[in-house]
Coordinates of C-alpha atoms and ligand atoms in Angstrom, one line a residue:
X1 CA 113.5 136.1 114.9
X2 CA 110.5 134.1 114.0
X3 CA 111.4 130.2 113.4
X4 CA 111.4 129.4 109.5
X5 CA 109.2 126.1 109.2
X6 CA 109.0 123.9 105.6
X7 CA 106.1 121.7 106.3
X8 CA 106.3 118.9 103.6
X9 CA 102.4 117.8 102.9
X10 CA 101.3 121.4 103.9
X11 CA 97.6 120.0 102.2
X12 CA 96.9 117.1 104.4
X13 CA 95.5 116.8 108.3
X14 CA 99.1 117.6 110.1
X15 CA 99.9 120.3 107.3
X16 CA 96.6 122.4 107.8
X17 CA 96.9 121.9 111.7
X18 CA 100.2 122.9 111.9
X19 CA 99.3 125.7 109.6
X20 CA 96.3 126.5 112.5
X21 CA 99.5 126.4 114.6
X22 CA 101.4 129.0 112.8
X23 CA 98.3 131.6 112.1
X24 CA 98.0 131.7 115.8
X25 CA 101.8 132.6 116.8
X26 CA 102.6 134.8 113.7
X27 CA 104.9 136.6 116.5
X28 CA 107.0 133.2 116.5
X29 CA 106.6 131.0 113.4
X30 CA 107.0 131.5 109.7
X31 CA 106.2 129.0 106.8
X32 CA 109.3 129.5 104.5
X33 CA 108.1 126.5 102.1
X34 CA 104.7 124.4 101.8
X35 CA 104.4 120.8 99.9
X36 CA 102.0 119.3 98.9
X37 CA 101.2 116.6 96.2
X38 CA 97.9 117.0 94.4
X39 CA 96.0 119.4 95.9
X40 CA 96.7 122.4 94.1
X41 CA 93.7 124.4 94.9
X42 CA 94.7 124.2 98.7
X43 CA 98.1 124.8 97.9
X44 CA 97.0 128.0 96.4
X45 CA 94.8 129.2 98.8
X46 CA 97.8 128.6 101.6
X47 CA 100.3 130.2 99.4
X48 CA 98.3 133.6 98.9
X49 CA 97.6 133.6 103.0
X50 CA 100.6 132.6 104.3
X51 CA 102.8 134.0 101.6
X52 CA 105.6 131.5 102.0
X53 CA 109.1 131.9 100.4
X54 CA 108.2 128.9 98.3
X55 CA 106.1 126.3 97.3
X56 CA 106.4 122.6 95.8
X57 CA 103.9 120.5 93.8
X58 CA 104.8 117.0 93.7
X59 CA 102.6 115.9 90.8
X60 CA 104.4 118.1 87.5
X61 CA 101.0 118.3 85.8
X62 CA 99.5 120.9 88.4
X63 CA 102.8 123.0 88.2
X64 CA 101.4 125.0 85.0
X65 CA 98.1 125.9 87.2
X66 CA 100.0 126.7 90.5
X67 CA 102.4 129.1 88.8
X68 CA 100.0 130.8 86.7
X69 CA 97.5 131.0 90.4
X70 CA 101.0 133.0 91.9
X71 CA 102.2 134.3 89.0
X72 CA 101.3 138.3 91.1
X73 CA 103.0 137.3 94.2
X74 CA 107.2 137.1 94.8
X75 CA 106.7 133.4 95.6
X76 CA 108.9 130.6 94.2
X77 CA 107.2 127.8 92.4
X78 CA 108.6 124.5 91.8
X79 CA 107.6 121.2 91.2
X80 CA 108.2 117.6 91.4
X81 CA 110.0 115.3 93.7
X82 CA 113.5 116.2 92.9
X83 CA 111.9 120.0 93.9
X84 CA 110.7 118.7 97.6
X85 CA 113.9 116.9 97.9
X86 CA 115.5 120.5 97.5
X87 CA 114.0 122.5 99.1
X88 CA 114.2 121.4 102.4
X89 CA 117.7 122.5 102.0
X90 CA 117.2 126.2 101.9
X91 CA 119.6 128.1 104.3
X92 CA 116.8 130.4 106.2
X93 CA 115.1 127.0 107.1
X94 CA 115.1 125.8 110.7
X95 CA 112.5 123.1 111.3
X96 CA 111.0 121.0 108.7
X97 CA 108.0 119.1 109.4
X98 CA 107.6 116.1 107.7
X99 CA 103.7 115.2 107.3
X100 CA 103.7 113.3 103.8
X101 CA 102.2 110.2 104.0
X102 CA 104.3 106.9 103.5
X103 CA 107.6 105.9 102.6
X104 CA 108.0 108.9 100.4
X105 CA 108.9 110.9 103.6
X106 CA 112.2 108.9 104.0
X107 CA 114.4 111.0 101.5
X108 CA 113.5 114.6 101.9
X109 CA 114.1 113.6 105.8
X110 CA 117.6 112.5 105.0
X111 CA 117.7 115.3 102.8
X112 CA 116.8 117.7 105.8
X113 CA 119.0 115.7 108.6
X114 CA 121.7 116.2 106.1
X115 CA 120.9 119.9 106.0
X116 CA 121.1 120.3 109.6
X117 CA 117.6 121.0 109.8
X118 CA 115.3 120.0 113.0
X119 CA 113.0 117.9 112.1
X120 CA 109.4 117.7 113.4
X121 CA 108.6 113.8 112.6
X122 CA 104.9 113.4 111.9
X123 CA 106.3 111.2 109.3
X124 CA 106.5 108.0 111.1
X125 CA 106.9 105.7 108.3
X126 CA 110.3 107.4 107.7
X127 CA 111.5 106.1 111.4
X128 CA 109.9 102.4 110.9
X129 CA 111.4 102.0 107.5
X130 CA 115.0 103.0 107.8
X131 CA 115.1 103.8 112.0
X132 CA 118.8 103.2 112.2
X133 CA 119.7 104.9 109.2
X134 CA 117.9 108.2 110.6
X135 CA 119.4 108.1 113.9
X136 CA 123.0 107.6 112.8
X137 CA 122.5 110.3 110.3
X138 CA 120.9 112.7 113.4
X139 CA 123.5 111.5 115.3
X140 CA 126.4 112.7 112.6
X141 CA 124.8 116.1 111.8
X142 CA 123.3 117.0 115.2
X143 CA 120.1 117.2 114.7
X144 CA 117.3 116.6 116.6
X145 CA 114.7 114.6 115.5
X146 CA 111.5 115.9 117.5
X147 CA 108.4 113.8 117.5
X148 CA 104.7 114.6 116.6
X149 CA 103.1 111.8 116.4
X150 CA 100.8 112.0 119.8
X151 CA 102.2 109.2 121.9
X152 CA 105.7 110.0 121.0
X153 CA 104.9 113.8 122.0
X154 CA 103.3 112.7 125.2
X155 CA 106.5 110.1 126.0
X156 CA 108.4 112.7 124.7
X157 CA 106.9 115.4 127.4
X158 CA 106.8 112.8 129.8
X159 CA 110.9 112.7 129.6
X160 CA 111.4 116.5 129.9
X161 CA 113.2 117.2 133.4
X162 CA 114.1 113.4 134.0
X163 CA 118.0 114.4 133.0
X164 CA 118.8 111.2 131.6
X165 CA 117.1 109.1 134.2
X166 CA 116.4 105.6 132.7
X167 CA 113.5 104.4 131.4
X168 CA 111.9 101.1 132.4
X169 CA 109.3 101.1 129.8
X170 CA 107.6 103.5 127.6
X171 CA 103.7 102.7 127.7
X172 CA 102.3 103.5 124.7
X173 CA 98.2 104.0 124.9
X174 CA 95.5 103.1 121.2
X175 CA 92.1 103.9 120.8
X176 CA 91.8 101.0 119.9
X177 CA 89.7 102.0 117.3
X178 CA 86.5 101.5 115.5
X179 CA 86.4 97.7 115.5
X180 CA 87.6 97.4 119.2
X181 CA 84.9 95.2 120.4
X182 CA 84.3 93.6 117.0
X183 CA 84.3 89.7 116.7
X184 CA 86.2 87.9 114.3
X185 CA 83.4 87.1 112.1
X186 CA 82.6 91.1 112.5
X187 CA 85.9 91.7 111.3
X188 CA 85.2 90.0 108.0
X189 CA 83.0 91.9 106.5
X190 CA 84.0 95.3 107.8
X191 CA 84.0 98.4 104.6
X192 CA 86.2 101.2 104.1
X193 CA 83.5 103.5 105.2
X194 CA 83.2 101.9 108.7
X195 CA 87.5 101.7 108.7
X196 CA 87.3 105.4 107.3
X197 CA 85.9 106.6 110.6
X198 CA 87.7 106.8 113.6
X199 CA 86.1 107.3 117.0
X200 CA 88.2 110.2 118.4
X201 CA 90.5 111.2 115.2
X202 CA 90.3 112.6 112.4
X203 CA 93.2 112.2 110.3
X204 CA 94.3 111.5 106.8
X205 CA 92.8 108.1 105.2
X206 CA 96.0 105.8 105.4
X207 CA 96.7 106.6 108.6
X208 CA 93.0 106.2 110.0
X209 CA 92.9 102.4 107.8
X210 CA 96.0 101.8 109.7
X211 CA 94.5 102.7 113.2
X212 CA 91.4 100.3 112.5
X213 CA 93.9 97.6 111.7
X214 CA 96.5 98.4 114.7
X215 CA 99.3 98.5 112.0
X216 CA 99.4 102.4 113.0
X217 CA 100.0 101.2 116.8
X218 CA 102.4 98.4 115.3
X219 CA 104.4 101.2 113.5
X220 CA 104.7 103.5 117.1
X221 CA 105.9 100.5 118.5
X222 CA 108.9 100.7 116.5
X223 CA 108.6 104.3 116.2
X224 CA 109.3 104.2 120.1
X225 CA 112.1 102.0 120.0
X226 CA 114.0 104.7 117.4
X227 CA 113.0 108.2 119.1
X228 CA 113.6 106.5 122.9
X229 CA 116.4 104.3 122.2
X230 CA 114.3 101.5 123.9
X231 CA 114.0 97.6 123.7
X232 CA 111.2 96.0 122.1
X233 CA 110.4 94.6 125.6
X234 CA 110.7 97.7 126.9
X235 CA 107.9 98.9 124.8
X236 CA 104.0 98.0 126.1
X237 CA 101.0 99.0 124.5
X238 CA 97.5 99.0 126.4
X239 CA 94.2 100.1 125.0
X240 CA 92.6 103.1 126.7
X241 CA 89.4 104.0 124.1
X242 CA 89.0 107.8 125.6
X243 CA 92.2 109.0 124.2
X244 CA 92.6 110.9 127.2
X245 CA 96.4 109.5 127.9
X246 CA 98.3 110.2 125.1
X247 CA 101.3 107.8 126.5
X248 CA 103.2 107.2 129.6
X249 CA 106.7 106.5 130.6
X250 CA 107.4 104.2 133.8
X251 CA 110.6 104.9 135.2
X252 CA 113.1 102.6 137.7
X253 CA 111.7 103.5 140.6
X254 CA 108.2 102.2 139.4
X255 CA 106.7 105.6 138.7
X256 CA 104.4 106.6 136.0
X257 CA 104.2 109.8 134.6
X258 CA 101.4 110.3 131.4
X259 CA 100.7 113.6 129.4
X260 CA 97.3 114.2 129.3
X261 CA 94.5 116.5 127.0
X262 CA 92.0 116.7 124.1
X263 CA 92.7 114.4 120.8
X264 CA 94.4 117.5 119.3
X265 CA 97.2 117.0 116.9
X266 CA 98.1 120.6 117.5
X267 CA 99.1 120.6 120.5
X268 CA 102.0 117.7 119.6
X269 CA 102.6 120.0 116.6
X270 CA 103.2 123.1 118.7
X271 CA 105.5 121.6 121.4
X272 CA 107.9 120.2 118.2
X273 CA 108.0 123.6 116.8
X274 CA 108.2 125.2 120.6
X275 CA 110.4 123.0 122.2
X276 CA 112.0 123.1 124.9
X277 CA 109.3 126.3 125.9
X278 CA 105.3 125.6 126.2
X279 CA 103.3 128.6 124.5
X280 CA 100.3 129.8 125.2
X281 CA 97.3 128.0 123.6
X282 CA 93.8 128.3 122.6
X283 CA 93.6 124.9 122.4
X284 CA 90.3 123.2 124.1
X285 CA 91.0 122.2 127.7
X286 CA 90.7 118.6 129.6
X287 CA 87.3 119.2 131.2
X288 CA 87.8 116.2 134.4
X289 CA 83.7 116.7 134.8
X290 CA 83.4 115.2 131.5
X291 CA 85.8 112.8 131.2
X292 CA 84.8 110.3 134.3
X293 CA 85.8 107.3 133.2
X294 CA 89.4 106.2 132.0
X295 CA 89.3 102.6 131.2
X296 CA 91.9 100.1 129.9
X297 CA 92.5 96.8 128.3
X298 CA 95.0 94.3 126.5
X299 CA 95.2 94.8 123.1
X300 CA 94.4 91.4 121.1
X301 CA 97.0 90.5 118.7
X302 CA 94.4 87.6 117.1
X303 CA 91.9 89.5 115.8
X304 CA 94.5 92.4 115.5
X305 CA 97.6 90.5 113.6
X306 CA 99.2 93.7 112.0
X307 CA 100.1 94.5 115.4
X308 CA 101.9 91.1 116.1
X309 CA 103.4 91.1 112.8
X310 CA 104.7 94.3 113.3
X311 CA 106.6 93.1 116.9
X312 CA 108.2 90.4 114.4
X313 CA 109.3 93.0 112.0
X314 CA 110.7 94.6 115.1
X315 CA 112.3 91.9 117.1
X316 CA 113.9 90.5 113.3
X317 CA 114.8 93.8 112.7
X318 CA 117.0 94.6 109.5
X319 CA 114.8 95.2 106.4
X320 CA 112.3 93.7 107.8
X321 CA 109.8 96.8 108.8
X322 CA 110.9 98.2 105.6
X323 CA 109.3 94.9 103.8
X324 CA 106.0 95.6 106.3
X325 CA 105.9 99.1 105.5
X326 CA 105.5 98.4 101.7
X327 CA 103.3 95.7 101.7
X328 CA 101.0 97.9 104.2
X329 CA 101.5 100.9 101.9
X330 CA 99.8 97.8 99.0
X331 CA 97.4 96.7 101.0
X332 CA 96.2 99.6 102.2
X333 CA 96.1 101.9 98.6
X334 CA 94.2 98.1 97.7
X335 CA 91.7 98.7 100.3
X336 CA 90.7 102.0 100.1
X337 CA 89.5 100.4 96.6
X338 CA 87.6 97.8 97.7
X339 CA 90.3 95.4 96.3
X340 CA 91.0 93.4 99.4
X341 CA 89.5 92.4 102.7
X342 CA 90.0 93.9 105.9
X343 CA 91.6 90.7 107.3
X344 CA 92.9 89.6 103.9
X345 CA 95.6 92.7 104.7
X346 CA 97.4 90.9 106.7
X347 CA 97.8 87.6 105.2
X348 CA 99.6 89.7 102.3
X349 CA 101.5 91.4 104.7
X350 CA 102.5 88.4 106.4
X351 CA 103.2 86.3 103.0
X352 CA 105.4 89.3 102.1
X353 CA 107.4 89.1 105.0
X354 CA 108.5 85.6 104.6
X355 CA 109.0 86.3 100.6
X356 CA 111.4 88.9 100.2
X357 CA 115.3 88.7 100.9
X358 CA 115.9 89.5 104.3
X359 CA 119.0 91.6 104.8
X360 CA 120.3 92.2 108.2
X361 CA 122.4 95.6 107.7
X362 CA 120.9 97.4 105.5
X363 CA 122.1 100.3 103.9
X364 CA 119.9 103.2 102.3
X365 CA 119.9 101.5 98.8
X366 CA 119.0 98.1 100.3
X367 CA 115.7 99.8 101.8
X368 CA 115.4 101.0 98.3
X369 CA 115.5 97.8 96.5
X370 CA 113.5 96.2 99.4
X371 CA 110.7 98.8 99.1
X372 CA 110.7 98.2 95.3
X373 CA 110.5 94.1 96.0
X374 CA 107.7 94.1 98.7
X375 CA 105.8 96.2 97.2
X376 CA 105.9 93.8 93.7
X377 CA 105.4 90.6 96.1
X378 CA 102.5 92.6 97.9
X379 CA 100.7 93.5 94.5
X380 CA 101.1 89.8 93.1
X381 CA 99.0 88.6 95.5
X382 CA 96.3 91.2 95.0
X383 CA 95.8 89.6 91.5
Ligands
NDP1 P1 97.1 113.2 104.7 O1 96.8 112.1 103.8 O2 96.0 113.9 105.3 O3 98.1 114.2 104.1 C1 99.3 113.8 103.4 C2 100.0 115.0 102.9 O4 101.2 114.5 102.1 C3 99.2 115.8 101.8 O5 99.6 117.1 101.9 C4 99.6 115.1 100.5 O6 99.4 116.0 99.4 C5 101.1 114.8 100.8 N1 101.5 113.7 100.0 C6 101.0 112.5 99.9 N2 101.7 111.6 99.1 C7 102.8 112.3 98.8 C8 104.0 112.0 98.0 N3 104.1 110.9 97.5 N4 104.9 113.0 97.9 C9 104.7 114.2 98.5 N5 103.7 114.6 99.2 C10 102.7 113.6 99.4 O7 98.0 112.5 105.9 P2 98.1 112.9 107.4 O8 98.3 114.3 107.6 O9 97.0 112.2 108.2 O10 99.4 112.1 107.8 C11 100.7 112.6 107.5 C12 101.8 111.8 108.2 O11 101.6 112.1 109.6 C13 101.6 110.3 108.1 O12 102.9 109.7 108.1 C14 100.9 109.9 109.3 O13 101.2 108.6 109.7 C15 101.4 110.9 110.3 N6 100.5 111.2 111.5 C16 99.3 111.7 111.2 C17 98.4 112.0 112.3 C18 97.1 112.7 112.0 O14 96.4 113.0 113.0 N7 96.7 112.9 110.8 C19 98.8 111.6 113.7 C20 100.1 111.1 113.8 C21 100.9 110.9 112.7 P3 98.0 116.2 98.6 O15 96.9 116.2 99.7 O16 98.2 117.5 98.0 O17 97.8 115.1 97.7
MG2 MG1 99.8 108.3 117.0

């Protein structure tokens, strides 16, 4: 039986790698449904080659051209996001991996936990805006919740075979990225285009603003605390610019075990979708001639706040990564359009946090209503 996979945001950098994943075990994986939100064309194009049971288009106005493209082929077209909520319901589905960008992740996940679907997370906004909610809701319908994001796979892999063994703290490495070694003053001036390229990723454009910033390490940091059931104290991060080590684990006998490779998101994707087996790969291999020098360093909070503010978030807890979350999402959209500063992104951030009503037990309508709020507070001050 081939595993049946939805991948929600089939269009974007996780969807097409985990796509690459699936052409090259047809033996063992299926796409039964493929999302995506604007990208229509793409959409097509994966429909007709990996004939899916379904497909959703988020944005209603591209549904007319999407069903017309398949209107020869037995697939099932739907659109909207009452559609993507749906559809992650479907009976033959096993695993559904979540790889939309942002807080719009967080309700076809709960839709999918609810389902009794596996999830693949690559999704991590879902786990830093509503952690708690998702893990009691795993917890009630038994299902796992499988990490893709590269650290968490490496912790993740690190933790096979351990048997419930503590951990003493989960060592999570960053590139650092491009502005590593800027200055402050640097930092100032920096433009989209020099955020907009990573040294050793290439990934959607939120995600690769929010790596230049260290909000994206900020959000693993409570990503970590969800997926491992880990302190905040128990969580370290330490800048290692190769991204040779994708994340370690150091255990109570002071050992250190780190999962190694290639930046290659499809290796992280394959393990979620092979787990608890490793398949075979064609994936490039770690070539130790080459890489001769692993180096590390402290991350600097000062000239990268989003990091610190996101340890607050964490240590406040509540609604209070939700509120970062938002105002990030803001600031971020705002900067891809030249609207805002590079530092400027975390003074909104920052003012946001101290603005909106901090609630301490939140339930899925509070994250609602304080999505909705921070992301109003966060726009004011972009005025
Ligand atoms: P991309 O921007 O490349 O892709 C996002 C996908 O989600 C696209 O298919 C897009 O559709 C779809 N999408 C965007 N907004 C919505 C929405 N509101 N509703 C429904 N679908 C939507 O992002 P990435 O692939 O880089 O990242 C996806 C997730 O994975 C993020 O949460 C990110 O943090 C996480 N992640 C990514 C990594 C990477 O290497 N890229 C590494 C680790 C984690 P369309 O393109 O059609 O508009
Ligand atoms: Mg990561």
């Amino acid at each position: 039986m081939k595993k049946q996979i939805a991948i929600l945001g089939s269009t974007g950098s996780i969807g097409t790698q985990a796509l690459q994943v699936i052409e090259e075990h047809p033996d063992l994986y299926e796409a039964y449904a493929l999302t995506a939100n604007n990208k229509v064309d793409l959409l097509i194009e994966q429909a007709r080659k990996f004939m899916p049971e379904a497909v959703v288009i988020v944005n209603e106005a591209k549904y007319p051209q999407l069903k017309e493209a398949l209107s020869d082929l037995p697939i099932k077209v739907y659109a909207g996001e009452e559609a993507l909520c749906q559809i992650v319901e479907s009976a033959p589905i096993q695993v559904v991996l979540t790889a939309m960008v942002g807080y719009a992740g967080l309700r076809p996940t709960m839709n999918a936990i609810r389902a009794g679907k596996a999830i693949a997370l690559a999704n991590k906004e879902t786990l830093v805006v509503a952690g708690e909610l998702i893990n009691s809701m795993a917890n009630q319908y038994h299902t796992p919740v499988l990490p893709v994001d590269s650290e968490h796979s490496a912790v993740f892999q690190c933790l096979a075979g351990e048997m419930g063994n503590p951990i003493e703290k989960v060592i999570l490495t960053a590139s650092g990225g491009p502005f590593r070694t800027y200055t402050m003053e640097q930092l100032r001036t920096v433009t989209k285009e020099q955020a907009l390229h990573h040294p050793n990723w290439s990934m959607g454009a939120k995600i690769t603003i929010d790596s230049a910033s260290m909000m994206n390490k900020g959000f693993e940091v409570i990503e970590a605390k969800w997926l491992f059931g880990v302190r905040p104290d128990q969580i370290e991060v330490v800048v290692h610019p190769q991204s040779v080590i994708h994340s370690m684990v150091q255990f109570e006998d002071s050992a250190v075990k780190a999962q190694l490779g290639m930046p290659d998101m499809r290796l992280p994707i394959q393990y979620a979708f092979s787990y608890p087996d490793r398949v075979k790969s064609s994936f490039e291999r770690l070539d130790f001639s080459k890489c001769t020098d692993l180096t590390f360093e402290q991350p600097d909070t000062k000239r990268f706040r989003n990091l610190a503010l996101a340890y607050e978030a964490l240590h406040q807890a509540g609604n209070m990564p939700c509120i970062v979350n938002a105002a990030n999402e803001v600031v971020v959209a705002a900067f891809l359009k030249d609207q805002i500063s590079f530092l400027g992104m975390s003074d909104v951030i920052e003012k946001t946090m101290q603005k909106v009503s901090y609630i301490q037990t939140p339930t899925y309508e509070d994250y609602v209503a304080t999505d909705a709020e921070a992301r109003r507070i966060a726009a004011e001050q972009l005025l």
